[in-house]
Coordinates of C-alpha atoms in Angstrom, one line a residue:
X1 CA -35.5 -16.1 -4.8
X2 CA -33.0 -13.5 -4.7
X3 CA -29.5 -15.0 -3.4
X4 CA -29.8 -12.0 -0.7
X5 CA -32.9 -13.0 0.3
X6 CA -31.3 -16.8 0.3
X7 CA -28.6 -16.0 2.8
X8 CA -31.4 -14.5 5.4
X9 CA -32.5 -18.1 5.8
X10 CA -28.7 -19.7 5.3
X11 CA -26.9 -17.1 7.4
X12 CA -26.0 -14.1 6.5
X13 CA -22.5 -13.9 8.9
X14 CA -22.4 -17.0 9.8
X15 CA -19.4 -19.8 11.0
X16 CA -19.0 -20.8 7.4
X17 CA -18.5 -17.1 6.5
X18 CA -16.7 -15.9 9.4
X19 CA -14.0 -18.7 8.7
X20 CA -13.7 -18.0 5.5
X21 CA -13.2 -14.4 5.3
X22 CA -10.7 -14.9 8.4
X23 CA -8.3 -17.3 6.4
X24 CA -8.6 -15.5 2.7
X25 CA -7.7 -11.9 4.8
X26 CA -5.3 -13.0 6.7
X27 CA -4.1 -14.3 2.7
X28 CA -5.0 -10.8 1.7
X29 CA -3.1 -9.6 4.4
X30 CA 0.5 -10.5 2.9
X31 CA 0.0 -7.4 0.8
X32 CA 1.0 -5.6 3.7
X33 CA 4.5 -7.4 3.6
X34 CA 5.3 -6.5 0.3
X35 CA 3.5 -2.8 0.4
X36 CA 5.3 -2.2 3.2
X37 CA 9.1 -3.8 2.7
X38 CA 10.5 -1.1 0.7
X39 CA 10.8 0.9 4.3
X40 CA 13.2 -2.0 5.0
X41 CA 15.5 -2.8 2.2
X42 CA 15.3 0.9 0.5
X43 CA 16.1 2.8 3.2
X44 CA 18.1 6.0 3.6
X45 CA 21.6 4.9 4.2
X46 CA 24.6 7.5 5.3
X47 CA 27.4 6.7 2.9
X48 CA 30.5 7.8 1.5
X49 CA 32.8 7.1 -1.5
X50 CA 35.9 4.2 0.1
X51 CA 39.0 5.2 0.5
X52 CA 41.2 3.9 -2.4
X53 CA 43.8 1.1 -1.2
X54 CA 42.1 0.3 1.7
X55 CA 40.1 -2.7 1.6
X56 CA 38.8 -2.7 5.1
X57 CA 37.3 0.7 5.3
X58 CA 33.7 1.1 7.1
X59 CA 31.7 4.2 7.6
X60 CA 32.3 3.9 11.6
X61 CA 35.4 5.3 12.5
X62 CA 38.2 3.1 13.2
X63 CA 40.0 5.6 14.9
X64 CA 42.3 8.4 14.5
X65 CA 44.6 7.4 11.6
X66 CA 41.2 6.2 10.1
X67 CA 39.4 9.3 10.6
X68 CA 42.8 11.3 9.5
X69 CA 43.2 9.4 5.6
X70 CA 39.3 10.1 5.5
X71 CA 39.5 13.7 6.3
X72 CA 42.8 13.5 3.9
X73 CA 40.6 11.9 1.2
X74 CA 37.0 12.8 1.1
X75 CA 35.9 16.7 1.1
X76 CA 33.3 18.1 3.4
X77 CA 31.6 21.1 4.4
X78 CA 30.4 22.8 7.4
X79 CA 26.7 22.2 7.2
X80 CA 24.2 22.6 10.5
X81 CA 27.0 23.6 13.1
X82 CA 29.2 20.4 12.0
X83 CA 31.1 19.1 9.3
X84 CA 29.6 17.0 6.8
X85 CA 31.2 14.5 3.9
X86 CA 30.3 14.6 0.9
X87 CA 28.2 11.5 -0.5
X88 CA 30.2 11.2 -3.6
X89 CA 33.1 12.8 -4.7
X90 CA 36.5 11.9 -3.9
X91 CA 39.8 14.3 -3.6
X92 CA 42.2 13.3 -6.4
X93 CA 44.9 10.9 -5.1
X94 CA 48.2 12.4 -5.6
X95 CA 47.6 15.5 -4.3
X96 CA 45.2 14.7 -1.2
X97 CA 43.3 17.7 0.1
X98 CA 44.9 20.7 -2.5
X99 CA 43.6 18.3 -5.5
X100 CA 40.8 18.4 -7.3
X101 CA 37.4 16.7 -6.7
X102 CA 36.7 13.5 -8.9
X103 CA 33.6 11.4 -8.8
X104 CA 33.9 8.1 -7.0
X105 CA 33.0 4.3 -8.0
X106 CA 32.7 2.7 -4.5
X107 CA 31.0 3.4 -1.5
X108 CA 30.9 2.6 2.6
X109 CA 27.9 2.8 3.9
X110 CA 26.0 3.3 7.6
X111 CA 25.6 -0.1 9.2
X112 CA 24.0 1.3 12.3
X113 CA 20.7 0.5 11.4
X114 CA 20.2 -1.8 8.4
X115 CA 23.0 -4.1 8.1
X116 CA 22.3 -4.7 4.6
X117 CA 20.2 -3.5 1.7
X118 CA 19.4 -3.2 -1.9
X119 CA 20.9 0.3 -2.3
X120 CA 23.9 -1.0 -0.5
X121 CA 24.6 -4.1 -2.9
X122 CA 23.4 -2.2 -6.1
X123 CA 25.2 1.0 -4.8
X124 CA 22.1 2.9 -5.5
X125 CA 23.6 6.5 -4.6
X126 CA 24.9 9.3 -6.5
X127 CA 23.8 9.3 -9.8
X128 CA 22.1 6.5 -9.5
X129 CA 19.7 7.5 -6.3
X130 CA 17.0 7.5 -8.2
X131 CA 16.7 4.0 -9.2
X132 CA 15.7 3.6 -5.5
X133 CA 12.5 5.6 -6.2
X134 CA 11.7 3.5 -9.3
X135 CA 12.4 0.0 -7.1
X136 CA 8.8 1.6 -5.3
X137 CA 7.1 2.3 -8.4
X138 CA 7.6 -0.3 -10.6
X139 CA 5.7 -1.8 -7.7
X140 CA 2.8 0.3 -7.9
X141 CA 2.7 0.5 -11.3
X142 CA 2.1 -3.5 -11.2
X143 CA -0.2 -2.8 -8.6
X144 CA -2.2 -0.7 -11.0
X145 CA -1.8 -2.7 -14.3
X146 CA -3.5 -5.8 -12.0
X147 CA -6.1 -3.4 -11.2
X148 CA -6.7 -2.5 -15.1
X149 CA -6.9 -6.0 -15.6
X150 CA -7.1 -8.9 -13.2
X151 CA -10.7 -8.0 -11.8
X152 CA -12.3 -8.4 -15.1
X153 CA -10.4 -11.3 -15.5
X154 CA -12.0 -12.4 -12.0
X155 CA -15.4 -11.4 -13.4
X156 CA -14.7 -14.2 -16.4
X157 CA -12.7 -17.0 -14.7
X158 CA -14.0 -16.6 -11.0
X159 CA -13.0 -15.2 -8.0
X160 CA -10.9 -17.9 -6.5
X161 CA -9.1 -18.9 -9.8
X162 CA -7.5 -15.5 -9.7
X163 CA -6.4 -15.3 -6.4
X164 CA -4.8 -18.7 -6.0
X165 CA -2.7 -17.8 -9.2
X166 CA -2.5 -13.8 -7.8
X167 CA -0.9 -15.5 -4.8
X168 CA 1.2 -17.7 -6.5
X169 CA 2.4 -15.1 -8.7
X170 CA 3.2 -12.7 -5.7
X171 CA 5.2 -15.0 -3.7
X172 CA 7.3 -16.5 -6.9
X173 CA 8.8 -13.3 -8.2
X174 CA 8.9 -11.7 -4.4
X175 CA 11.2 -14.9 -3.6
X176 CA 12.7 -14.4 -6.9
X177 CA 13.7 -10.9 -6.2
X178 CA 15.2 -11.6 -3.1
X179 CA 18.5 -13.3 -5.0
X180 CA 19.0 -11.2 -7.6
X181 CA 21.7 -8.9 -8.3
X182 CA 20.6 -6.7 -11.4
X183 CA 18.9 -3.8 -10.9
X184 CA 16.7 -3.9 -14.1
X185 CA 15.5 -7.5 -13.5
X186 CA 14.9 -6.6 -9.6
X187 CA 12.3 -3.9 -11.3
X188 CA 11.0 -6.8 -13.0
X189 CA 10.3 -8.7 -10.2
X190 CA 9.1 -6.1 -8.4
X191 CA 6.7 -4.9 -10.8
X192 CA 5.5 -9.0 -11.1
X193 CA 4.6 -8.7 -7.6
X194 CA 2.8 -5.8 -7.4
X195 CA 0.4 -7.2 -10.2
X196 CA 0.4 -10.9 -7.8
X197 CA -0.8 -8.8 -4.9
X198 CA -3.4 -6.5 -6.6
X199 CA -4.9 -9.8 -7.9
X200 CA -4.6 -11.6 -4.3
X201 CA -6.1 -8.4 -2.7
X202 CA -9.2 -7.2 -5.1
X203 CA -11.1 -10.2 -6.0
X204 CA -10.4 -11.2 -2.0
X205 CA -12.9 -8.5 -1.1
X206 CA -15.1 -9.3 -3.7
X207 CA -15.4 -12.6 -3.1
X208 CA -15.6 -11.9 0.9
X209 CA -18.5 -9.5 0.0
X210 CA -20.6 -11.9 -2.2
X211 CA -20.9 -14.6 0.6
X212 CA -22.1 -12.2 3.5
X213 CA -26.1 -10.1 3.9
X214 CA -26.1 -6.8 2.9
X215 CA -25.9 -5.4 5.9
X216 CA -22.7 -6.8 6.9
X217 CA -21.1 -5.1 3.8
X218 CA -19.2 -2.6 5.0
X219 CA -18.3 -3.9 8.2
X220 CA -16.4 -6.7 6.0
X221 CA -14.9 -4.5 3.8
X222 CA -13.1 -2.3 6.7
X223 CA -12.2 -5.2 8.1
X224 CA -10.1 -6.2 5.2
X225 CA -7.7 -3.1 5.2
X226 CA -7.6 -3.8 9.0
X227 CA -6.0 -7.4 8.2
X228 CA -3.6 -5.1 5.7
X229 CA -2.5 -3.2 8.5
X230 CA -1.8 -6.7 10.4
X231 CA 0.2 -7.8 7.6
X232 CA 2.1 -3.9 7.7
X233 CA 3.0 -5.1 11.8
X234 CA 4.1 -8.0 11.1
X235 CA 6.5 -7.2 8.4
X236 CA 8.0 -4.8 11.3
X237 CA 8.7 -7.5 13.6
X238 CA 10.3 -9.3 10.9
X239 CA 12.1 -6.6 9.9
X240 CA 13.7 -5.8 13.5
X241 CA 14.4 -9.7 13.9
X242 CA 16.3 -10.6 10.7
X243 CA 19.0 -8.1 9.5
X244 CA 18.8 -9.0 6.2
X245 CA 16.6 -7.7 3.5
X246 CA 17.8 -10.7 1.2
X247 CA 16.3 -13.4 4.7
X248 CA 13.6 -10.7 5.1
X249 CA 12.1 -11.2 1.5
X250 CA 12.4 -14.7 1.6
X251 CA 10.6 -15.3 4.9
X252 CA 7.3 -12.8 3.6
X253 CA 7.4 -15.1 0.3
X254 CA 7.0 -18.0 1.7
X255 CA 3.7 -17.9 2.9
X256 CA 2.2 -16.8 -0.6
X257 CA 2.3 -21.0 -1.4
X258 CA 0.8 -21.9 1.4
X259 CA -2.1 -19.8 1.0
X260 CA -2.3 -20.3 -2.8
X261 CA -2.5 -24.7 -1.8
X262 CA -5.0 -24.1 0.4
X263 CA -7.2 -21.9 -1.9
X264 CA -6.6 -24.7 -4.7
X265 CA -7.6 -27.4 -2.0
X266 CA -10.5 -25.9 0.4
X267 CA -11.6 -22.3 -1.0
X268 CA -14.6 -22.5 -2.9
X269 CA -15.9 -20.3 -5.7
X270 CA -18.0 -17.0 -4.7
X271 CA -21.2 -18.7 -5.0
X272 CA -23.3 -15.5 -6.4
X273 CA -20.4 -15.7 -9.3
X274 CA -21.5 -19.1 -10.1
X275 CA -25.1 -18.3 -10.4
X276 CA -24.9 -15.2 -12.3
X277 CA -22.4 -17.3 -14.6
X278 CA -25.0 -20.5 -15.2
X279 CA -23.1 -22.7 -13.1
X280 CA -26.4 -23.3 -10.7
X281 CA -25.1 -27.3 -9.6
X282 CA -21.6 -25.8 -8.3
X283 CA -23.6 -23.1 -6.7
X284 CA -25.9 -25.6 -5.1
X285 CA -23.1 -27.7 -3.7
X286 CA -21.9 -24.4 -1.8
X287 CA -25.2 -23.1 -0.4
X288 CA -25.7 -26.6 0.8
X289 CA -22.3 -26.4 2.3
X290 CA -23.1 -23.1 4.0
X291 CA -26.4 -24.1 5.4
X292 CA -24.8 -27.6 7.3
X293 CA -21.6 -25.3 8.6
X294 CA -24.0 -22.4 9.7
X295 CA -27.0 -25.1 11.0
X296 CA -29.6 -23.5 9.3
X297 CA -32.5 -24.9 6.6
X298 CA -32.7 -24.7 3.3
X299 CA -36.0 -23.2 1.7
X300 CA -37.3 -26.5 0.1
X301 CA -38.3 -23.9 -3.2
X302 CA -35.4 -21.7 -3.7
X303 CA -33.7 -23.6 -6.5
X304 CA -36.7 -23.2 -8.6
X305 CA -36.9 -19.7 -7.7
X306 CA -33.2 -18.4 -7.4
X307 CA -32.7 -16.3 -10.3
X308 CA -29.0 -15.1 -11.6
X309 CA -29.3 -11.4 -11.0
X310 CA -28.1 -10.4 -14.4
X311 CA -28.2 -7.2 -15.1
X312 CA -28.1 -5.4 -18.1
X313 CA -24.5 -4.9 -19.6
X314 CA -24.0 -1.1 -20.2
X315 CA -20.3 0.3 -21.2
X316 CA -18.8 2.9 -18.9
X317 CA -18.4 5.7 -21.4
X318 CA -21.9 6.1 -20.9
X319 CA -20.9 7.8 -17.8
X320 CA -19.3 10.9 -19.7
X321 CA -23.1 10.9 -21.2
X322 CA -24.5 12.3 -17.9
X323 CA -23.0 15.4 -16.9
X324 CA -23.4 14.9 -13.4
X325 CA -22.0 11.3 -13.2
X326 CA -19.1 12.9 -15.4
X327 CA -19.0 15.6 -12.2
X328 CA -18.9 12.8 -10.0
X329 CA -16.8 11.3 -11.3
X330 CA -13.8 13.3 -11.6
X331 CA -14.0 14.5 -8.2
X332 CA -13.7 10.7 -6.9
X333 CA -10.1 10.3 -9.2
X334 CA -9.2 13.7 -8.1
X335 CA -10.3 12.1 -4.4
X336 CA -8.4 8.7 -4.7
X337 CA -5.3 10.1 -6.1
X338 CA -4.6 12.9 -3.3
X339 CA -5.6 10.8 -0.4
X340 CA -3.0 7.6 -1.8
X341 CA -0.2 10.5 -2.0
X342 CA -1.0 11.2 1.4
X343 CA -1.4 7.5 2.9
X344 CA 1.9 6.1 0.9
X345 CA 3.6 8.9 1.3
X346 CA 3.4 8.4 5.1
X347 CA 3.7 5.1 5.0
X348 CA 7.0 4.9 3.0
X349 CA 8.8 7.3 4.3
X350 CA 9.1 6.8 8.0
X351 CA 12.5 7.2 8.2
X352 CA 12.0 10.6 7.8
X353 CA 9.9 11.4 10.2
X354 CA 13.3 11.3 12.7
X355 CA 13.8 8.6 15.8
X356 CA 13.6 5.5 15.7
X357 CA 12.4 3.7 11.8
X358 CA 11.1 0.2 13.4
X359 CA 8.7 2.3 16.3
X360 CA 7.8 5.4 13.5
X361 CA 6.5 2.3 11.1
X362 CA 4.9 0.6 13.6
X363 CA 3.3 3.4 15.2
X364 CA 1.9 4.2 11.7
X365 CA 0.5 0.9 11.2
X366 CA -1.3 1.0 14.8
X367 CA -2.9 4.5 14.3
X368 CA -4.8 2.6 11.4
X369 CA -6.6 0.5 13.6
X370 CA -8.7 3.6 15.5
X371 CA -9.2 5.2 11.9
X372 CA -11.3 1.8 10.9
X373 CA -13.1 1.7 14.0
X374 CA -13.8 5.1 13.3
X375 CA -15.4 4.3 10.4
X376 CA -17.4 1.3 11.0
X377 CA -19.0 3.4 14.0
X378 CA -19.8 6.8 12.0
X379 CA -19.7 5.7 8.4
X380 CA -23.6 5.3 8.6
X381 CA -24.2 7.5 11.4
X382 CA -22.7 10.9 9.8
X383 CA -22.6 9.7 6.2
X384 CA -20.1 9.2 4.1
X385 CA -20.0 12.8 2.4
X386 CA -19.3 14.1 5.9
X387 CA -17.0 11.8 7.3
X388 CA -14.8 11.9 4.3
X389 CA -14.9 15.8 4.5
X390 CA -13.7 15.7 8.2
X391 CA -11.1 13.1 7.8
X392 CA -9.3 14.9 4.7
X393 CA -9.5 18.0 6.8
X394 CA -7.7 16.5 9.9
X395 CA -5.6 15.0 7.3
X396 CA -4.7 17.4 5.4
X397 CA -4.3 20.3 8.7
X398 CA -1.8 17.3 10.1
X399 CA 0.4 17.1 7.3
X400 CA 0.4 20.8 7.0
X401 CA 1.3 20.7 10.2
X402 CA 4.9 18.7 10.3
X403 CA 7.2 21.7 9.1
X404 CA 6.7 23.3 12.2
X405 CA 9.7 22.1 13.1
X406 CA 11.7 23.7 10.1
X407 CA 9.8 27.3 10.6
X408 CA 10.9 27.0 14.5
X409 CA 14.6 26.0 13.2
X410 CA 14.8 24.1 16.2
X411 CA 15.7 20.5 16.2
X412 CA 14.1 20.2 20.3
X413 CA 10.6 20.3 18.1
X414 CA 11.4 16.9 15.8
X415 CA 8.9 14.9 17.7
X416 CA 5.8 17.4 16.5
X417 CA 7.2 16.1 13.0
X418 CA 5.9 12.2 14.7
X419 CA 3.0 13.8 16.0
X420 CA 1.4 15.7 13.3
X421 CA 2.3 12.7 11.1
X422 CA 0.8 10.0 13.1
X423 CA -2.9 12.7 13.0
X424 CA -2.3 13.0 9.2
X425 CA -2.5 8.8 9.0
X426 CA -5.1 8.5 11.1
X427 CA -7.1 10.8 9.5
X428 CA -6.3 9.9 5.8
X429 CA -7.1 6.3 6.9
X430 CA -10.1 6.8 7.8
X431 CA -10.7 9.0 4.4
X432 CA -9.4 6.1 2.4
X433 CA -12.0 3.7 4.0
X434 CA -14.8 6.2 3.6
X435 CA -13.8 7.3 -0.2
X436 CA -14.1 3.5 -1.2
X437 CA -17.4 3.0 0.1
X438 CA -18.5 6.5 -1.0
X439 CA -17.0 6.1 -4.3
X440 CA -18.9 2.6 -4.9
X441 CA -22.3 3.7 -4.0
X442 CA -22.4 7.1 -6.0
X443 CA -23.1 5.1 -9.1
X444 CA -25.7 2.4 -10.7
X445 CA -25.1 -1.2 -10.1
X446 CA -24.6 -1.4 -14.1
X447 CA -21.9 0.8 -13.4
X448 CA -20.4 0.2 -10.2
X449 CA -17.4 -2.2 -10.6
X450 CA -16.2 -0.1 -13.7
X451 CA -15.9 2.8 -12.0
X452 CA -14.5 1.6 -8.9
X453 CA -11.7 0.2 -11.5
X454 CA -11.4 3.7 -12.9
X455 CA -10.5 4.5 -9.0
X456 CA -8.6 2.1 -8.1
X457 CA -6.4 2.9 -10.9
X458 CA -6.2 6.7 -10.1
X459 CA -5.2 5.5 -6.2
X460 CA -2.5 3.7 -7.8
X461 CA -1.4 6.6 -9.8
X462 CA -1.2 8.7 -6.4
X463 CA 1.3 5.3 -5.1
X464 CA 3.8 5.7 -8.1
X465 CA 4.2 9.7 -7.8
X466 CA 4.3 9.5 -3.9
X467 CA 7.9 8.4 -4.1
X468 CA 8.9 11.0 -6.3
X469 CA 7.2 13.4 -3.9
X470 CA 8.8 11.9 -1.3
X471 CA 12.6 12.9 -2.9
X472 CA 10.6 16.3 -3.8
X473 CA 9.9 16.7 -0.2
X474 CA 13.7 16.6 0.8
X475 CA 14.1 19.8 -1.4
X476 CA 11.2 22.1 -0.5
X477 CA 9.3 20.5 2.3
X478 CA 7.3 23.4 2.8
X479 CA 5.8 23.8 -0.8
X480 CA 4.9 20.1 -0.6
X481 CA 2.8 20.0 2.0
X482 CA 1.4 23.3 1.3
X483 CA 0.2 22.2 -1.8
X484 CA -0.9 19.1 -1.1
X485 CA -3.1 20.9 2.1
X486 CA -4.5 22.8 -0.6
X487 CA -5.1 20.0 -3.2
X488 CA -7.2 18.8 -0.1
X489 CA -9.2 21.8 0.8
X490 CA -10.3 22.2 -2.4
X491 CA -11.3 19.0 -3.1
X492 CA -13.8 19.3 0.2
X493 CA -14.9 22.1 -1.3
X494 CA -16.4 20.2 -4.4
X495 CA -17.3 17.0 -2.3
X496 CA -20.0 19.2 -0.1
X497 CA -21.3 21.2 -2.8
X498 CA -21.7 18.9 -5.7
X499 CA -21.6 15.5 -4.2
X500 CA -24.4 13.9 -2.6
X501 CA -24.9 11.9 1.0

């Protein structure tokens, strides 16, 4: 007996499986707190270099023999009908405004919206703005090394092995980080939990899609980016309430070891993982679990029956052996990189967008919801070939869509920026959950969880250059997006004429 065929008499979606995917997502969802926190504690900040000898200067004005030694002291320009400091040079001190301009060590920064944050005690600015961009990808690039490597390690040790030490991991160096002072061992931190929360997040869905029918399937793996999203609005809400990015990551840590005691105390293993691994008694322990919780009967033959469902190991370069799986392929990385440059691209930079950061972010987050109802209701109805094709056109038309505003050179139009940004997540949400899906069943079950670790590694690739985009974008806005629109045209292009439904 088949362990499919086994959960049609044990319950496919039953009470034992609805609680447990509801307590390991709402685990999963705490990647959304660490995804999502850079918006908080990296933000943009208006600064300017201090004025020597005065130990209380601030950025605000403190009136007009404050605002005469700064306009004495710190150069500026008329830039967009007003006058504009600049960010870090200094006049030289014993000759005031005729001197020449000198480089300055020490900053005062905006305090109207983020009290405090890591730019602001690492004095991340000038010459050193970019380490603020690498804060963000050391995190994805974590996030992608624990791709590479934790869900094979989840197809050797188990399921729940990696995720209660995932978890662990993730809240340990996320608390860790939050009382640090070095930049370079902050990027160390960072990148430690971006590996805890790709191992918390991946073998959560695997495991949530081993104990459920087949036709539940992808109605449970939507729902997991939907408890992502949770986590994303709950981080905001945090974020307005404490005004402190050193609190802030110390509150979203300590969840992580709650979760990772429960896992250790009442999360069983994924009971199709110990079957296909010879561990048939464990196995049986948990099916008979499932059938009391769910009230249903166990066939009195399937132990004698079950079978492990191996299948026959076959290594993935065999892929590049079939020229139209090689095709295929490429397309899907090409697919998975441009729509995670889109979606975290968006996501982290909604300070940007202009208004308020807290109702931009959270407004983001909430568009998400639609996109996976959106795509439990078509995803079967219009296929995923089609879906995908429309979603990365609304996508891509959206983003396209948000230098309006700087072609009108009108400042009135900033909320078409919000507008057209909001579209562009809701439609590259909706491609993201279509491209997994469609990206998973394109190839042979011997196949299937390589290649979908070949793609979640490209997706990862498209989170680390999104930041670097995203500083790219403050240059030439305009070529950006125009490329990117472009980069998503043509990949619809290939999808409807090579791909299959």
């Amino acid at each position: 007996m088949k362990f499919d065929v086994l959960l049609n008499h044990i319950g496919s979606l039953g009470k034992y499986q609805r609680l447990m995917i509801l307590w390991i997502y709402l685990g999963a969802s705490m990647d959304g707190y660490h995804y999502g926190i850079s918006v908080f504690i990296l933000p943009t900040k208006q600064h300017r270099c201090a004025l020597p000898n005065l130990p209380n200067d601030t950025y605000k004005s403190q009136g007009n023999y404050h605002d005469t030694l700064v306009n004495q002291t710190i150069p500026y320009e008329f830039k967009d009908d007003q006058y504009v400091y600049e960010k870090c040079h200094i006049y030289n001190a014993s000759l005031g405004e005729n001197g020449t301009k000198t480089e300055c060590n020490s900053w005062v920064y905006d305090h109207s919206v983020f009290s405090t944050s890591v730019i602001e005690d690492m004095n991340l600015v000038c010459d050193r703005s970019l380490m603020s961009a690498n804060c963000i990808v050391v995190f994805f690039f974590g996030v992608l090394i624990g791709v590479v490597t934790l869900g094979n390690v989840s197809d050797i040790v188990g399921r729940r092995t990696v995720m209660m030490y995932s978890i662990l991991l993730q809240g340990s160096a996320a608390l860790g980080s939050a009382w640090v002072n070095n930049i370079y061992l902050f990027y160390l931190l960072r990148f430690l939990t971006g590996i805890g929360c790709s191992g918390s997040y991946i073998p959560t869905f695997i495991l949530a899609t081993e104990i459920v029918g087949l036709k539940y399937r992808t109605f449970v793996a939507i729902i997991e980016q939907a408890f992502f999203t949770v986590g994303l609005l709950v981080l905001c809400g945090l974020a307005y309430l404490l005004d402190d990015w050193r609190l802030l990551t110390t509150v979203i840590s300590i969840p992580s070891f709650i979760f990772a005691a429960t896992y250790f105390l009442f999360i069983p293993e994924s009971p199709r993982w110990l079957i296909s691994s010879g561990r048939l008694e464990e196995a049986d322990k948990i099916i008979k679990r499932i059938a009391r919780i769910n009230n249903k009967e166990i066939p009195v033959e399937y132990f004698s029956e079950i079978s492990a469902e191996m299948t026959p190991k076959v290594k993935f370069w065999k892929v590049f052996t079939s020229k139209k799986l090689t095709c295929w392929c490429a397309i899907m990385c090409f697919c998975w990189i441009s729509v995670s440059v889109v979606y975290f691209g968006l996501a982290l930079n909604s300070q940007d967008l202009g208004g308020n950061v807290f109702v931009n972010f959270s407004l983001g987050a909430m568009v998400e919801f639609p996109a996976y109802f959106f795509c439990i209701i078509f995803l079967d109805r219009m296929g995923r070939k089609k879906l995908q094709s429309l979603t990365m056109v609304v996508g891509g038309v959206s983003c396209l869509a948000t230098v309006l505003p700087i072609l009108l050179g009108n400042s009135s139009y900033q909320w078409l920026v919000l507008l057209f940004a909001m579209i562009g997540k809701l439609g590259i949400t909706s491609a993201f959950g279509a491209v997994y899906l469609f990206g998973c069943e394109l190839f042979p079950t011997v196949l299937r969880n390589s290649a979908m670790g070949l793609f979640s590694t490209c997706g990862r690739i498209g989170a680390v250059v999104a930041p670097y985009i995203a500083e790219l974008v403050s240059l030439v806005p305009i070529t950006v997006a125009s490329v990117q629109k472009q980069l998503n045209l043509q990949y619809i292009l290939l999808v409807n004429h090579i791909l299959s439904d």
